[in-house]
mmCIF file of C-alpha atoms in Angstrom:
data_model
loop_
_atom_site.group_PDB
_atom_site.id
_atom_site.type_symbol
_atom_site.label_atom_id
_atom_site.label_comp_id
_atom_site.label_asym_id
_atom_site.label_seq_id
_atom_site.Cartn_x
_atom_site.Cartn_y
_atom_site.Cartn_z
ATOM 1 C CA MET A 1 -9.402 -4.281 -15.494
ATOM 2 C CA SER A 2 -12.564 -3.219 -13.737
ATOM 3 C CA THR A 3 -12.413 -0.423 -11.254
ATOM 4 C CA VAL A 4 -13.156 -0.749 -7.580
ATOM 5 C CA PRO A 5 -16.196 0.990 -6.153
ATOM 6 C CA ILE A 6 -15.262 3.478 -3.475
ATOM 7 C CA ALA A 7 -16.755 2.939 -0.059
ATOM 8 C CA THR A 8 -19.034 5.641 1.206
ATOM 9 C CA GLY A 9 -18.945 5.610 4.974
ATOM 10 C CA LYS A 10 -21.762 7.506 6.678
ATOM 11 C CA ALA A 11 -20.299 10.677 8.144
ATOM 12 C CA ALA A 12 -23.044 10.881 10.754
ATOM 13 C CA ARG A 13 -21.781 7.669 12.318
ATOM 14 C CA ALA A 14 -18.080 8.400 11.858
ATOM 15 C CA SER A 15 -16.036 8.358 15.040
ATOM 16 C CA LEU A 16 -12.524 9.017 16.266
ATOM 17 C CA ALA A 17 -12.316 5.368 17.310
ATOM 18 C CA GLY A 18 -13.091 4.288 13.749
ATOM 19 C CA HIS A 19 -10.335 6.463 12.308
ATOM 20 C CA ILE A 20 -7.859 5.175 14.873
ATOM 21 C CA GLU A 21 -8.840 1.592 14.116
ATOM 22 C CA ILE A 22 -8.231 1.860 10.357
ATOM 23 C CA ALA A 23 -4.612 2.864 11.051
ATOM 24 C CA ARG A 24 -4.164 -0.648 12.489
ATOM 25 C CA PHE A 25 -1.540 0.310 15.061
ATOM 26 C CA ASP A 26 -1.740 -3.261 16.352
ATOM 27 C CA HIS A 27 -0.292 -4.370 12.991
ATOM 28 C CA TRP A 28 2.923 -2.446 13.653
ATOM 29 C CA VAL A 29 4.159 -5.738 15.088
ATOM 30 C CA LYS A 30 4.722 -6.774 11.456
ATOM 31 C CA ASN A 31 7.632 -4.363 11.381
ATOM 32 C CA VAL A 32 9.553 -7.142 13.100
ATOM 33 C CA PHE A 33 10.517 -7.996 9.491
ATOM 34 C CA VAL A 34 12.828 -4.960 9.693
ATOM 35 C CA LEU A 35 14.987 -6.611 12.354
ATOM 36 C CA PRO A 36 16.827 -9.119 10.104
ATOM 37 C CA GLY A 37 17.990 -6.177 7.985
ATOM 38 C CA ILE A 38 19.365 -4.485 11.091
ATOM 39 C CA VAL A 39 21.160 -7.617 12.295
ATOM 40 C CA ALA A 40 22.535 -8.413 8.818
ATOM 41 C CA ALA A 41 23.874 -4.880 8.358
ATOM 42 C CA ILE A 42 25.551 -4.892 11.775
ATOM 43 C CA ALA A 43 27.120 -8.304 11.133
ATOM 44 C CA LEU A 44 28.163 -7.889 7.493
ATOM 45 C CA ASP A 45 29.002 -4.183 7.522
ATOM 46 C CA ARG A 46 30.663 -4.387 10.942
ATOM 47 C CA ALA A 47 28.741 -1.324 12.096
ATOM 48 C CA PRO A 48 29.464 -0.197 15.662
ATOM 49 C CA ILE A 49 26.613 -0.448 18.155
ATOM 50 C CA ASN A 50 26.304 2.955 19.821
ATOM 51 C CA VAL A 51 23.748 5.546 20.936
ATOM 52 C CA HIS A 52 23.446 7.002 17.423
ATOM 53 C CA LEU A 53 22.573 3.586 15.988
ATOM 54 C CA ILE A 54 19.964 2.933 18.676
ATOM 55 C CA GLU A 55 18.390 6.354 17.979
ATOM 56 C CA ASN A 56 18.279 5.590 14.257
ATOM 57 C CA ILE A 57 16.578 2.253 14.880
ATOM 58 C CA LEU A 58 13.927 3.739 17.183
ATOM 59 C CA ILE A 59 13.196 6.644 14.817
ATOM 60 C CA GLY A 60 13.212 4.276 11.852
ATOM 61 C CA LEU A 61 10.688 1.933 13.442
ATOM 62 C CA VAL A 62 8.327 4.839 14.114
ATOM 63 C CA ALA A 63 8.765 6.102 10.536
ATOM 64 C CA ILE A 64 8.054 2.767 8.916
ATOM 65 C CA GLY A 65 5.119 2.270 11.297
ATOM 66 C CA PHE A 66 3.438 5.443 10.025
ATOM 67 C CA ILE A 67 4.053 4.461 6.393
ATOM 68 C CA ALA A 68 2.536 1.038 7.102
ATOM 69 C CA SER A 69 -0.495 2.672 8.750
ATOM 70 C CA SER A 70 -0.903 4.936 5.722
ATOM 71 C CA ASN A 71 -1.076 1.824 3.531
ATOM 72 C CA TYR A 72 -3.532 0.179 5.929
ATOM 73 C CA ILE A 73 -5.824 3.216 5.780
ATOM 74 C CA LEU A 74 -5.857 3.089 1.983
ATOM 75 C CA ASN A 75 -6.470 -0.656 2.096
ATOM 76 C CA GLU A 76 -9.430 -0.224 4.456
ATOM 77 C CA VAL A 77 -11.094 2.353 2.198
ATOM 78 C CA MET A 78 -10.491 0.581 -1.104
ATOM 79 C CA ASP A 79 -11.464 -2.854 0.226
ATOM 80 C CA ALA A 80 -14.665 -1.815 1.977
ATOM 81 C CA PRO A 81 -17.020 -2.816 -0.890
ATOM 82 C CA PHE A 82 -15.497 -6.304 -0.889
ATOM 83 C CA ASP A 83 -15.139 -6.650 2.884
ATOM 84 C CA SER A 84 -18.929 -6.582 3.146
ATOM 85 C CA PHE A 85 -18.901 -10.119 1.665
ATOM 86 C CA HIS A 86 -16.416 -11.434 4.251
ATOM 87 C CA PRO A 87 -17.844 -13.086 7.390
ATOM 88 C CA VAL A 88 -15.428 -11.225 9.676
ATOM 89 C CA LYS A 89 -14.179 -8.154 7.785
ATOM 90 C CA SER A 90 -17.717 -6.907 7.147
ATOM 91 C CA THR A 91 -17.603 -5.426 10.671
ATOM 92 C CA ARG A 92 -14.564 -3.276 9.912
ATOM 93 C CA PRO A 93 -14.964 0.499 10.487
ATOM 94 C CA VAL A 94 -15.376 1.567 6.832
ATOM 95 C CA PRO A 95 -18.022 -0.935 5.655
ATOM 96 C CA SER A 96 -19.900 -0.450 8.931
ATOM 97 C CA GLY A 97 -19.963 3.333 8.422
ATOM 98 C CA LYS A 98 -17.692 4.402 11.292
ATOM 99 C CA VAL A 99 -15.300 6.352 9.043
ATOM 100 C CA ASN A 100 -15.673 9.618 7.130
ATOM 101 C CA ILE A 101 -14.225 8.760 3.697
ATOM 102 C CA PRO A 102 -12.816 12.208 2.699
ATOM 103 C CA LEU A 103 -11.227 12.477 6.133
ATOM 104 C CA ALA A 104 -9.772 8.985 5.733
ATOM 105 C CA TYR A 105 -8.026 10.036 2.511
ATOM 106 C CA ALA A 106 -6.576 13.041 4.316
ATOM 107 C CA GLN A 107 -5.466 10.710 7.100
ATOM 108 C CA TRP A 108 -3.797 8.454 4.502
ATOM 109 C CA ILE A 109 -1.678 11.345 3.156
ATOM 110 C CA ALA A 110 -0.959 12.780 6.613
ATOM 111 C CA PHE A 111 0.385 9.489 7.963
ATOM 112 C CA ALA A 112 2.646 9.125 4.915
ATOM 113 C CA GLY A 113 3.953 12.648 5.479
ATOM 114 C CA VAL A 114 4.719 11.957 9.142
ATOM 115 C CA GLY A 115 6.546 8.756 8.206
ATOM 116 C CA VAL A 116 8.680 10.497 5.581
ATOM 117 C CA GLY A 117 9.366 13.339 8.026
ATOM 118 C CA PHE A 118 10.791 10.905 10.573
ATOM 119 C CA GLY A 119 12.679 9.164 7.765
ATOM 120 C CA TRP A 120 14.578 12.336 6.838
ATOM 121 C CA MET A 121 16.128 12.231 10.311
ATOM 122 C CA ILE A 122 17.994 9.086 9.221
ATOM 123 C CA SER A 123 19.025 9.313 5.556
ATOM 124 C CA LYS A 124 17.903 9.904 1.985
ATOM 125 C CA LEU A 125 18.237 6.187 1.179
ATOM 126 C CA PHE A 126 15.961 5.335 4.087
ATOM 127 C CA VAL A 127 13.374 7.851 2.818
ATOM 128 C CA LEU A 128 13.516 6.304 -0.665
ATOM 129 C CA THR A 129 12.862 2.915 0.933
ATOM 130 C CA LEU A 130 9.850 4.307 2.793
ATOM 131 C CA LEU A 131 8.510 5.805 -0.443
ATOM 132 C CA ALA A 132 8.953 2.430 -2.155
ATOM 133 C CA LEU A 133 6.900 0.780 0.605
ATOM 134 C CA TRP A 134 4.192 3.433 0.273
ATOM 135 C CA THR A 135 4.165 3.168 -3.536
ATOM 136 C CA MET A 136 3.698 -0.597 -3.356
ATOM 137 C CA GLY A 137 0.667 0.030 -1.155
ATOM 138 C CA CYS A 138 -0.788 2.188 -3.938
ATOM 139 C CA ILE A 139 -0.027 -0.393 -6.631
ATOM 140 C CA TYR A 140 -1.619 -3.101 -4.500
ATOM 141 C CA ASN A 141 -4.829 -1.208 -3.796
ATOM 142 C CA ILE A 142 -5.613 1.465 -6.394
ATOM 143 C CA PRO A 143 -7.206 0.839 -9.824
ATOM 144 C CA PRO A 144 -6.497 0.423 -12.655
ATOM 145 C CA VAL A 145 -3.495 -1.614 -11.494
ATOM 146 C CA ARG A 146 -4.815 -2.932 -8.157
ATOM 147 C CA SER A 147 -2.500 -5.927 -8.192
ATOM 148 C CA LYS A 148 -4.356 -7.619 -5.330
ATOM 149 C CA ASP A 149 -7.028 -8.649 -7.855
ATOM 150 C CA VAL A 150 -4.530 -10.398 -10.156
ATOM 151 C CA PRO A 151 -3.727 -14.073 -9.408
ATOM 152 C CA TYR A 152 -0.127 -14.662 -8.258
ATOM 153 C CA LEU A 153 0.728 -10.985 -8.774
ATOM 154 C CA ASP A 154 -1.271 -10.247 -5.618
ATOM 155 C CA VAL A 155 1.067 -12.422 -3.556
ATOM 156 C CA LEU A 156 4.230 -11.161 -5.255
ATOM 157 C CA THR A 157 3.397 -7.471 -4.836
ATOM 158 C CA GLU A 158 2.230 -7.834 -1.246
ATOM 159 C CA ALA A 159 5.228 -9.932 -0.224
ATOM 160 C CA ILE A 160 7.743 -7.559 -1.806
ATOM 161 C CA ASN A 161 7.169 -5.440 1.287
ATOM 162 C CA ASN A 162 9.387 -7.995 3.045
ATOM 163 C CA PRO A 163 12.638 -7.123 1.223
ATOM 164 C CA ILE A 164 11.679 -3.439 1.328
ATOM 165 C CA ARG A 165 11.406 -3.695 5.112
ATOM 166 C CA LEU A 166 14.742 -5.541 5.201
ATOM 167 C CA LEU A 167 16.304 -2.694 3.214
ATOM 168 C CA ALA A 168 14.774 -0.220 5.649
ATOM 169 C CA GLY A 169 16.454 -2.052 8.522
ATOM 170 C CA TRP A 170 19.729 -2.136 6.590
ATOM 171 C CA PHE A 171 19.643 1.625 5.909
ATOM 172 C CA MET A 172 18.965 2.347 9.563
ATOM 173 C CA VAL A 173 22.452 0.943 10.121
ATOM 174 C CA SER A 174 24.398 1.684 6.928
ATOM 175 C CA THR A 175 24.107 4.166 4.056
ATOM 176 C CA VAL A 176 27.357 3.089 2.404
ATOM 177 C CA THR A 177 26.657 -0.530 1.435
ATOM 178 C CA MET A 178 23.677 -2.407 -0.013
ATOM 179 C CA ALA A 179 22.015 -5.581 1.273
ATOM 180 C CA PRO A 180 22.972 -8.647 -0.840
ATOM 181 C CA GLY A 181 20.570 -9.485 -3.659
ATOM 182 C CA SER A 182 20.390 -13.160 -2.692
ATOM 183 C CA LEU A 183 19.228 -12.204 0.806
ATOM 184 C CA LEU A 184 16.604 -9.825 -0.576
ATOM 185 C CA PHE A 185 15.226 -12.460 -2.967
ATOM 186 C CA SER A 186 15.141 -15.059 -0.185
ATOM 187 C CA TYR A 187 13.243 -12.656 2.062
ATOM 188 C CA TRP A 188 10.824 -11.880 -0.757
ATOM 189 C CA MET A 189 10.093 -15.561 -1.331
ATOM 190 C CA VAL A 190 9.604 -16.134 2.416
ATOM 191 C CA GLY A 191 7.002 -13.382 2.348
ATOM 192 C CA CYS A 192 5.345 -15.033 -0.654
ATOM 193 C CA TYR A 193 5.287 -18.328 1.272
ATOM 194 C CA PHE A 194 3.451 -16.718 4.193
ATOM 195 C CA MET A 195 1.083 -14.779 1.929
ATOM 196 C CA ALA A 196 0.227 -17.796 -0.253
ATOM 197 C CA LEU A 197 -0.677 -19.748 2.877
ATOM 198 C CA LYS A 198 -2.910 -16.868 3.940
ATOM 199 C CA ARG A 199 -4.644 -17.069 0.551
ATOM 200 C CA TYR A 200 -5.040 -20.826 1.047
ATOM 201 C CA ALA A 201 -6.675 -20.297 4.444
ATOM 202 C CA GLU A 202 -8.975 -17.630 2.958
ATOM 203 C CA TYR A 203 -9.852 -19.946 0.088
ATOM 204 C CA LEU A 204 -10.927 -22.769 2.390
ATOM 205 C CA ARG A 205 -13.116 -20.472 4.501
ATOM 206 C CA LEU A 206 -14.748 -18.486 1.699
ATOM 207 C CA LYS A 207 -15.326 -21.466 -0.583
ATOM 208 C CA GLU A 208 -17.761 -22.847 1.978
ATOM 209 C CA GLY A 209 -19.849 -19.670 1.821
ATOM 210 C CA GLY A 210 -19.613 -19.256 -1.940
ATOM 211 C CA GLN A 211 -18.065 -15.780 -1.592
ATOM 212 C CA LEU A 212 -14.686 -16.372 -3.253
ATOM 213 C CA GLY A 213 -14.902 -13.970 -6.183
ATOM 214 C CA ARG A 214 -16.975 -11.381 -4.347
ATOM 215 C CA TYR A 215 -14.483 -10.909 -1.531
ATOM 216 C CA ARG A 216 -11.218 -11.294 -3.492
ATOM 217 C CA LYS A 217 -11.244 -11.570 -7.282
ATOM 218 C CA SER A 218 -7.932 -13.445 -7.444
ATOM 219 C CA LEU A 219 -9.280 -16.282 -5.276
ATOM 220 C CA ALA A 220 -11.894 -17.184 -7.892
ATOM 221 C CA PHE A 221 -9.049 -18.194 -10.211
ATOM 222 C CA PHE A 222 -7.402 -20.633 -7.797
ATOM 223 C CA THR A 223 -7.925 -24.183 -6.624
ATOM 224 C CA ALA A 224 -6.738 -25.549 -3.297
ATOM 225 C CA GLU A 225 -4.157 -27.671 -5.124
ATOM 226 C CA GLY A 226 -2.882 -24.718 -7.141
ATOM 227 C CA LEU A 227 -2.451 -22.598 -4.040
ATOM 228 C CA MET A 228 -0.564 -25.364 -2.244
ATOM 229 C CA VAL A 229 1.745 -25.849 -5.250
ATOM 230 C CA SER A 230 2.546 -22.126 -5.142
ATOM 231 C CA VAL A 231 3.275 -22.413 -1.408
ATOM 232 C CA MET A 232 5.835 -25.137 -2.108
ATOM 233 C CA PHE A 233 7.388 -23.114 -4.941
ATOM 234 C CA TYR A 234 7.826 -20.029 -2.759
ATOM 235 C CA GLY A 235 9.181 -22.030 0.184
ATOM 236 C CA SER A 236 11.714 -23.878 -1.986
ATOM 237 C CA SER A 237 12.809 -20.667 -3.705
ATOM 238 C CA ALA A 238 13.277 -18.929 -0.363
ATOM 239 C CA MET A 239 15.601 -21.621 0.954
ATOM 240 C CA LEU A 240 17.577 -21.859 -2.309
ATOM 241 C CA PHE A 241 18.252 -18.116 -2.313
ATOM 242 C CA PHE A 242 19.082 -18.278 1.397
ATOM 243 C CA GLY A 243 21.600 -21.034 0.650
ATOM 244 C CA ALA A 244 23.181 -18.882 -2.065
ATOM 245 C CA PHE A 245 23.448 -15.987 0.394
ATOM 246 C CA LEU A 246 25.055 -17.925 3.208
ATOM 247 C CA MET A 247 27.586 -19.646 0.920
ATOM 248 C CA ARG A 248 28.778 -16.235 -0.242
ATOM 249 C CA TYR A 249 28.527 -14.170 2.926
ATOM 250 C CA ARG A 250 28.005 -16.152 6.127
ATOM 251 C CA LEU A 251 28.510 -19.897 6.143
ATOM 252 C CA GLU A 252 27.713 -20.083 9.858
ATOM 253 C CA LEU A 253 24.046 -19.607 8.976
ATOM 254 C CA VAL A 254 23.898 -23.190 7.717
ATOM 255 C CA LEU A 255 23.351 -24.149 11.381
ATOM 256 C CA SER A 256 20.070 -22.219 11.355
ATOM 257 C CA PHE A 257 18.539 -24.283 8.532
ATOM 258 C CA PRO A 258 16.692 -26.772 10.797
ATOM 259 C CA PHE A 259 15.209 -23.925 12.843
ATOM 260 C CA VAL A 260 14.051 -22.009 9.753
ATOM 261 C CA ALA A 261 12.489 -25.223 8.442
ATOM 262 C CA LEU A 262 10.733 -25.746 11.792
ATOM 263 C CA VAL A 263 9.145 -22.283 11.646
ATOM 264 C CA MET A 264 7.971 -22.883 8.082
ATOM 265 C CA ALA A 265 6.585 -26.320 8.983
ATOM 266 C CA ILE A 266 4.621 -25.033 11.988
ATOM 267 C CA TYR A 267 3.244 -22.172 9.894
ATOM 268 C CA LEU A 268 2.199 -24.655 7.217
ATOM 269 C CA SER A 269 0.334 -26.746 9.779
ATOM 270 C CA LEU A 270 -1.569 -23.659 10.971
ATOM 271 C CA GLY A 271 -2.711 -23.005 7.414
ATOM 272 C CA PHE A 272 -4.842 -26.147 7.489
ATOM 273 C CA LYS A 273 -6.771 -25.077 10.600
ATOM 274 C CA ARG A 274 -10.097 -23.305 10.322
ATOM 275 C CA ASP A 275 -10.079 -19.612 11.249
ATOM 276 C CA SER A 276 -6.364 -19.834 12.085
ATOM 277 C CA ALA A 277 -3.928 -17.012 12.733
ATOM 278 C CA VAL A 278 -2.539 -17.574 9.226
ATOM 279 C CA GLU A 279 -5.673 -15.863 7.894
ATOM 280 C CA HIS A 280 -5.351 -13.173 10.563
ATOM 281 C CA PRO A 281 -1.564 -12.518 10.934
ATOM 282 C CA GLU A 282 -2.080 -9.944 13.677
ATOM 283 C CA LYS A 283 -3.082 -12.882 15.919
ATOM 284 C CA LEU A 284 0.046 -14.938 15.275
ATOM 285 C CA TYR A 285 1.554 -13.898 18.597
ATOM 286 C CA ARG A 286 -1.068 -16.104 20.277
ATOM 287 C CA GLU A 287 0.363 -19.248 18.649
ATOM 288 C CA ARG A 288 2.782 -20.441 21.327
ATOM 289 C CA ASP A 289 4.451 -23.156 19.289
ATOM 290 C CA LEU A 290 5.058 -20.800 16.382
ATOM 291 C CA MET A 291 6.301 -17.967 18.572
ATOM 292 C CA GLY A 292 8.614 -20.321 20.439
ATOM 293 C CA ALA A 293 10.073 -21.587 17.157
ATOM 294 C CA VAL A 294 10.434 -18.025 15.823
ATOM 295 C CA VAL A 295 12.254 -16.825 18.945
ATOM 296 C CA LEU A 296 14.554 -19.847 18.918
ATOM 297 C CA CYS A 297 15.255 -19.404 15.201
ATOM 298 C CA ALA A 298 15.944 -15.676 15.663
ATOM 299 C CA LEU A 299 18.395 -16.368 18.494
ATOM 300 C CA VAL A 300 20.249 -19.015 16.495
ATOM 301 C CA MET A 301 20.429 -16.825 13.393
ATOM 302 C CA THR A 302 21.650 -13.822 15.393
ATOM 303 C CA LEU A 303 24.312 -15.996 16.983
ATOM 304 C CA CYS A 304 25.359 -17.303 13.567
ATOM 305 C CA PHE A 305 25.582 -13.761 12.244
ATOM 306 C CA LEU A 306 27.665 -12.402 15.088
ATOM 307 C CA VAL A 307 29.911 -15.327 16.108
ATOM 308 C CA ASP A 308 32.683 -16.516 13.773
ATOM 309 C CA MET A 309 33.078 -20.296 13.568
ATOM 310 C CA PRO A 310 36.307 -21.014 11.631
ATOM 311 C CA LYS A 311 36.120 -24.767 12.263
ATOM 312 C CA LEU A 312 32.838 -24.874 10.365
ATOM 313 C CA TYR A 313 34.644 -23.669 7.246
ATOM 314 C CA LYS A 314 37.111 -26.527 7.550
ATOM 315 C CA ILE A 315 34.301 -29.069 7.941
ATOM 316 C CA LEU A 316 32.464 -27.704 4.893
ATOM 317 C CA THR A 317 35.535 -27.161 2.716
ATOM 318 C CA PRO A 318 34.787 -28.230 -0.901
ATOM 319 C CA THR A 319 36.085 -31.772 -1.528
ATOM 320 C CA ALA A 320 35.685 -31.660 -5.312
ATOM 321 C CA PRO A 321 37.336 -29.256 -7.785
ATOM 322 C CA ILE A 322 35.568 -25.918 -8.156
ATOM 323 C CA SER A 323 35.687 -23.522 -11.090
ATOM 324 C CA LYS A 324 38.143 -20.646 -11.276
ATOM 325 C CA ALA A 325 35.243 -18.168 -11.087
ATOM 326 C CA ASN A 326 33.997 -19.726 -7.847
ATOM 327 C CA THR A 327 37.514 -19.732 -6.433
ATOM 328 C CA GLU A 328 37.758 -16.003 -7.061
ATOM 329 C CA ILE A 329 34.386 -15.423 -5.425
ATOM 330 C CA VAL A 330 35.492 -17.267 -2.296
ATOM 331 C CA ARG A 331 39.093 -16.052 -2.099
ATOM 332 C CA GLY A 332 38.969 -12.903 -4.183
ATOM 333 C CA PRO A 333 40.653 -12.371 -7.583
ATOM 334 C CA ALA A 334 44.310 -13.185 -7.913
ATOM 335 C CA PRO A 335 46.661 -10.148 -7.733
ATOM 336 C CA ILE A 336 47.844 -8.675 -11.032
ATOM 337 C CA GLN A 337 51.495 -9.586 -11.701
#
């Protein structure tokens, strides 16, 4: 795999504002993906809500924010040679010479250190989760791996930050139990769904200017049809894993299915619009319909997590014979005589 040329920002034009901008503090809003892990851990682990938990959550959000910024700094530096071919990203601080490159690398390490330092105030498992998030940033950006240049692998390795963030939220609440695998896989596939739609939006824009391969190598491999097929695969996989999770752990969540589908449908519709927030996720908060659907979905899912609905179990009781293995999963193994 070819290496990536390192950007060489002009130190004479470097500024404090440029170094602040590459940390992308406005992207900390993406840490909202931590919240489902917090809610799931409270609901499934029956963790008490107290001052200690609130402190852990606040410290944890700051910690994961600094780790995310560390990854953003690395991304800005490593992507600068390619950003110069993008109609919007060419004005970013590094390609426009507003960042001192050696200082940016120091900033990258320093932010990671601050994040890990805050993480130690919570638990070792939380720190390991932060290090996993930081490591994935390196795999995504740094040659010779640089997974963002590999078709499909770029989406998978970027979206895996979703389940890592969910685990971070879980470990803010509990260090005794582990988040269910089916939930983690569902969350991963949801992230892939969002990321594949972002690639689709980028493809449509950059194809017009003939800059596909120059800006992002992986895009030169794709077609619009291929990207849309991958979107459907990731969306279907996400819901199938989510169904497996709720059948095992929280049947009440079946009531949230229409609201989850609504969010995914609205997001899909945005992907077809030119210069939409799908291509620029930090602007998603401006999409009123999407934000309304997200808030509604979050409220319904939180309610389903926290409120027991025994009548729902009676309504959805299996009406056909089920295997002995499934019976034991639902009711637990029979006692030894």
